[in-house]
Amino acid sequence: MDCFFLFDFQDEYLTFHAEYCTERAVHTLDGVVSDLPALCAAANVSDKENLLKFLTVRFSSGNGFFDFLKENGIAFIPTEKSYADTSSDV
């Protein structure tokens, strides 16, 4: 299973979009992390720009982002989920 993340900011919240691709399906999850001070501390960065760089370099490919949040006691709020069956795509 391949996993890809996109990170961005909306106001004072980190937003993310995750796509999990298998041979026959694509699952997506969008979410928000509201505790930016804790996230910056865990990433050892001082501002949103460096946080975005850290997250993109470290977690844009792979599934480590959720483990990173869990290890650091940082919650996220899912905002949207989807599933697409791609088994019949040509």
Coordinates of N, CA, C and O in Angstrom, one line a residue:
M1 N 0.9 -1.2 0.0 CA 0.0 0.0 0.0 C 0.9 1.2 0.0 O 1.8 1.4 0.8
D2 N 0.6 2.1 -0.9 CA 1.4 3.4 -1.0 C 0.6 4.4 -0.2 O -0.7 4.4 -0.2
C3 N 1.3 5.3 0.4 CA 0.6 6.4 1.2 C 1.3 7.7 0.9 O 2.5 7.8 0.9
F4 N 0.5 8.7 0.7 CA 1.0 10.1 0.4 C 0.3 11.1 1.2 O -0.9 11.0 1.4
F5 N 1.0 12.1 1.7 CA 0.4 13.2 2.5 C 0.7 14.6 1.9 O 1.8 14.8 1.3
L6 N -0.3 15.4 1.9 CA -0.1 16.9 1.6 C -0.4 17.7 2.9 O -1.4 17.4 3.6
F7 N 0.5 18.6 3.2 CA 0.3 19.4 4.4 C 0.1 20.9 4.0 O 0.7 21.4 3.0
D8 N -0.7 21.6 4.8 CA -0.9 23.0 4.6 C -1.4 23.7 5.8 O -1.6 23.0 6.8
F9 N -1.6 25.0 5.8 CA -2.1 25.7 7.0 C -3.4 26.4 6.6 O -3.5 26.9 5.5
Q10 N -4.4 26.4 7.5 CA -5.6 27.1 7.4 C -5.7 27.9 8.7 O -6.0 27.2 9.7
D11 N -5.6 29.2 8.6 CA -5.5 30.0 9.8 C -4.4 29.5 10.7 O -3.3 29.4 10.3
E12 N -4.8 29.1 11.9 CA -3.8 28.6 12.9 C -3.8 27.1 13.1 O -3.4 26.6 14.1
Y13 N -4.3 26.4 12.0 CA -4.4 24.9 12.1 C -3.6 24.3 11.0 O -3.6 24.8 9.9
L14 N -3.0 23.2 11.3 CA -2.3 22.4 10.2 C -3.4 21.5 9.6 O -4.1 20.9 10.3
T15 N -3.5 21.5 8.3 CA -4.4 20.6 7.6 C -3.6 19.6 6.9 O -2.4 19.8 6.5
F16 N -4.1 18.4 6.7 CA -3.5 17.4 5.9 C -4.5 16.6 5.1 O -5.6 16.5 5.4
H17 N -4.0 16.1 4.0 CA -4.7 15.2 3.1 C -3.9 14.0 2.9 O -2.7 14.1 2.5
A18 N -4.4 12.8 3.2 CA -3.7 11.5 3.1 C -4.4 10.7 2.1 O -5.6 10.6 2.1
E19 N -3.6 10.0 1.2 CA -4.2 9.1 0.2 C -3.5 7.7 0.4 O -2.2 7.7 0.4
Y20 N -4.3 6.7 0.6 CA -3.7 5.3 0.7 C -4.2 4.6 -0.6 O -5.4 4.5 -0.8
C21 N -3.2 4.2 -1.3 CA -3.5 3.5 -2.6 C -3.1 2.1 -2.6 O -2.0 1.7 -2.2
T22 N -4.1 1.2 -2.9 CA -3.8 -0.2 -3.0 C -4.0 -0.6 -4.5 O -4.3 0.3 -5.3
E23 N -3.8 -1.8 -4.8 CA -4.0 -2.2 -6.2 C -5.4 -2.0 -6.7 O -5.6 -1.8 -7.9
R24 N -6.4 -2.0 -5.8 CA -7.8 -1.9 -6.3 C -8.6 -0.8 -5.6 O -9.8 -0.7 -5.8
A25 N -8.0 0.0 -4.8 CA -8.8 1.1 -4.1 C -7.9 2.3 -3.7 O -6.7 2.1 -3.6
V26 N -8.6 3.4 -3.5 CA -7.9 4.6 -3.0 C -8.8 5.1 -1.8 O -10.0 5.3 -1.9
H27 N -8.1 5.1 -0.7 CA -8.8 5.7 0.5 C -8.2 7.0 0.8 O -6.9 7.2 0.7
T28 N -9.0 8.0 1.2 CA -8.4 9.3 1.5 C -8.9 9.7 2.9 O -10.0 9.3 3.4
L29 N -8.1 10.6 3.6 CA -8.5 11.1 4.9 C -8.0 12.5 4.9 O -6.8 12.8 4.7
D30 N -8.8 13.5 5.2 CA -8.4 14.8 5.5 C -8.6 15.1 7.0 O -9.5 14.5 7.6
G31 N -7.7 15.9 7.5 CA -7.8 16.2 8.9 C -7.1 17.5 9.3 O -6.5 18.2 8.5
V32 N -7.3 17.8 10.6 CA -6.7 19.1 11.2 C -6.0 18.8 12.5 O -6.5 17.9 13.3
V33 N -4.9 19.4 12.7 CA -4.2 19.4 13.9 C -4.2 20.8 14.5 O -3.7 21.7 13.8
S34 N -4.8 21.0 15.6 CA -5.0 22.3 16.2 C -3.9 22.8 17.1 O -3.8 23.9 17.4
D35 N -3.2 21.8 17.7 CA -2.2 22.1 18.7 C -0.8 22.4 18.0 O 0.1 21.6 18.1
L36 N -0.7 23.6 17.4 CA 0.6 23.9 16.7 C 1.8 24.0 17.6 O 2.9 23.6 17.3
P37 N 1.6 24.6 18.8 CA 2.8 24.6 19.7 C 3.4 23.3 20.0 O 4.6 23.1 20.0
A38 N 2.5 22.3 20.3 CA 3.0 20.9 20.6 C 3.6 20.3 19.4 O 4.6 19.6 19.4
L39 N 3.0 20.6 18.2 CA 3.6 20.0 17.0 C 4.9 20.6 16.6 O 5.9 19.9 16.3
C40 N 5.1 21.9 16.8 CA 6.4 22.6 16.6 C 7.4 22.1 17.6 O 8.6 21.8 17.2
A41 N 7.0 21.9 18.8 CA 7.9 21.3 19.9 C 8.4 19.9 19.5 O 9.6 19.6 19.6
A42 N 7.5 19.1 19.1 CA 7.8 17.7 18.7 C 8.7 17.7 17.5 O 9.6 16.8 17.4
A43 N 8.5 18.6 16.6 CA 9.4 18.7 15.4 C 10.6 19.5 15.6 O 11.5 19.5 14.7
N44 N 10.8 20.1 16.8 CA 11.9 20.9 17.1 C 12.1 22.1 16.1 O 13.2 22.3 15.6
V45 N 11.0 22.7 15.8 CA 11.0 23.9 14.9 C 10.4 25.1 15.6 O 9.6 24.9 16.6
S46 N 10.6 26.3 15.1 CA 10.1 27.5 15.8 C 8.9 28.2 15.1 O 8.3 29.0 15.7
D47 N 8.6 27.8 13.9 CA 7.6 28.5 13.2 C 6.9 27.6 12.2 O 7.3 26.5 11.9
K48 N 5.8 28.1 11.6 CA 4.9 27.4 10.7 C 5.7 27.0 9.4 O 5.5 25.9 8.9
E49 N 6.5 27.9 8.9 CA 7.2 27.6 7.7 C 8.1 26.5 7.8 O 8.2 25.6 7.0
N50 N 8.9 26.4 8.9 CA 9.8 25.3 9.1 C 9.1 24.1 9.5 O 9.6 23.0 9.2
L51 N 7.9 24.2 10.2 CA 7.1 23.0 10.4 C 6.6 22.4 9.2 O 6.7 21.2 9.0
L52 N 6.2 23.2 8.2 CA 5.7 22.7 7.0 C 6.8 22.0 6.2 O 6.6 20.9 5.6
K53 N 8.0 22.5 6.2 CA 9.2 21.9 5.6 C 9.5 20.6 6.2 O 9.7 19.6 5.5
F54 N 9.5 20.5 7.6 CA 9.8 19.3 8.3 C 8.8 18.2 7.9 O 9.2 17.1 7.6
L55 N 7.5 18.5 8.0 CA 6.5 17.5 7.8 C 6.5 17.0 6.3 O 6.4 15.8 6.1
T56 N 6.8 17.9 5.4 CA 6.8 17.6 4.0 C 8.0 16.6 3.7 O 7.8 15.6 3.0
V57 N 9.1 17.0 4.2 CA 10.3 16.2 3.9 C 10.2 14.8 4.6 O 10.5 13.8 4.0
R58 N 9.7 14.8 5.8 CA 9.7 13.6 6.6 C 8.5 12.7 6.4 O 8.6 11.5 6.5
F59 N 7.4 13.3 6.1 CA 6.1 12.5 6.1 C 5.3 12.5 4.8 O 4.2 12.0 4.8
S60 N 5.8 13.2 3.7 CA 4.9 13.3 2.5 C 4.7 11.9 1.9 O 3.7 11.7 1.2
S61 N 5.6 11.0 2.0 CA 5.5 9.7 1.5 C 5.7 8.7 2.6 O 6.7 8.7 3.3
G62 N 4.8 7.8 2.8 CA 4.8 6.8 3.9 C 3.8 7.1 4.9 O 3.0 8.1 4.8
N63 N 3.7 6.3 5.9 CA 2.6 6.3 6.9 C 3.1 6.8 8.3 O 2.4 6.6 9.3
G64 N 4.2 7.4 8.4 CA 4.8 7.7 9.7 C 4.2 8.9 10.4 O 4.4 9.1 11.6
F65 N 3.4 9.7 9.7 CA 2.8 10.9 10.3 C 1.9 10.6 11.5 O 2.0 11.2 12.6
F66 N 1.1 9.6 11.4 CA 0.2 9.2 12.5 C 0.9 8.7 13.7 O 0.6 8.9 14.8
D67 N 2.0 7.9 13.4 CA 2.8 7.4 14.5 C 3.5 8.6 15.2 O 3.6 8.6 16.4
F68 N 4.0 9.5 14.4 CA 4.6 10.7 15.0 C 3.7 11.5 15.9 O 4.0 11.8 17.1
L69 N 2.4 11.7 15.5 CA 1.4 12.3 16.3 C 1.2 11.5 17.6 O 1.2 12.1 18.7
K70 N 1.0 10.2 17.5 CA 0.7 9.4 18.6 C 1.9 9.4 19.6 O 1.6 9.5 20.8
E71 N 3.1 9.2 19.1 CA 4.3 9.2 20.0 C 4.4 10.5 20.8 O 5.0 10.5 21.9
N72 N 3.9 11.6 20.3 CA 4.1 12.9 20.9 C 2.8 13.4 21.6 O 2.7 14.5 22.0
G73 N 1.8 12.5 21.6 CA 0.5 12.8 22.3 C -0.3 14.0 21.7 O -0.9 14.8 22.4
I74 N -0.2 14.1 20.4 CA -0.8 15.2 19.6 C -2.1 14.6 18.9 O -1.9 13.6 18.1
A75 N -3.2 15.2 19.2 CA -4.5 14.7 18.6 C -4.7 15.4 17.2 O -4.2 16.5 16.9
F76 N -5.5 14.7 16.4 CA -5.9 15.3 15.1 C -7.4 15.0 15.0 O -8.0 14.1 15.6
I77 N -8.1 15.8 14.2 CA -9.5 15.7 14.0 C -9.7 15.4 12.5 O -9.4 16.2 11.7
P78 N -10.3 14.2 12.2 CA -10.7 13.9 10.9 C -11.8 14.8 10.4 O -12.7 15.0 11.1
T79 N -11.6 15.3 9.2 CA -12.7 16.2 8.6 C -13.4 15.6 7.5 O -14.5 16.0 7.2
E80 N -12.8 14.7 6.8 CA -13.4 14.0 5.6 C -12.7 12.7 5.3 O -11.5 12.6 5.4
K81 N -13.5 11.7 4.9 CA -13.0 10.4 4.5 C -13.6 10.0 3.2 O -14.8 10.4 3.0
S82 N -12.9 9.3 2.4 CA -13.5 8.8 1.2 C -12.9 7.5 0.8 O -11.8 7.1 1.2
Y83 N -13.5 6.8 -0.1 CA -13.1 5.5 -0.6 C -13.5 5.4 -2.1 O -14.6 5.7 -2.4
A84 N -12.6 5.0 -2.9 CA -12.9 4.7 -4.4 C -12.4 3.4 -4.8 O -11.2 3.1 -4.6
D85 N -13.3 2.6 -5.3 CA -12.9 1.3 -5.9 C -12.4 1.5 -7.3 O -13.1 2.0 -8.2
T86 N -11.1 1.2 -7.5 CA -10.5 1.4 -8.8 C -10.2 0.1 -9.5 O -9.5 0.1 -10.5
S87 N -10.8 -1.0 -9.1 CA -10.5 -2.2 -9.7 C -11.0 -2.3 -11.2 O -10.5 -3.1 -11.9
S88 N -12.0 -1.5 -11.5 CA -12.5 -1.6 -12.9 C -11.9 -0.4 -13.8 O -12.3 -0.3 -14.9
D89 N -11.0 0.4 -13.2 CA -10.4 1.5 -14.0 C -9.5 0.9 -15.1 O -8.8 -0.1 -14.9
V90 N -9.6 1.5 -16.3 CA -8.7 1.1 -17.4 C -7.7 2.1 -17.6 O -7.8 3.2 -17.5

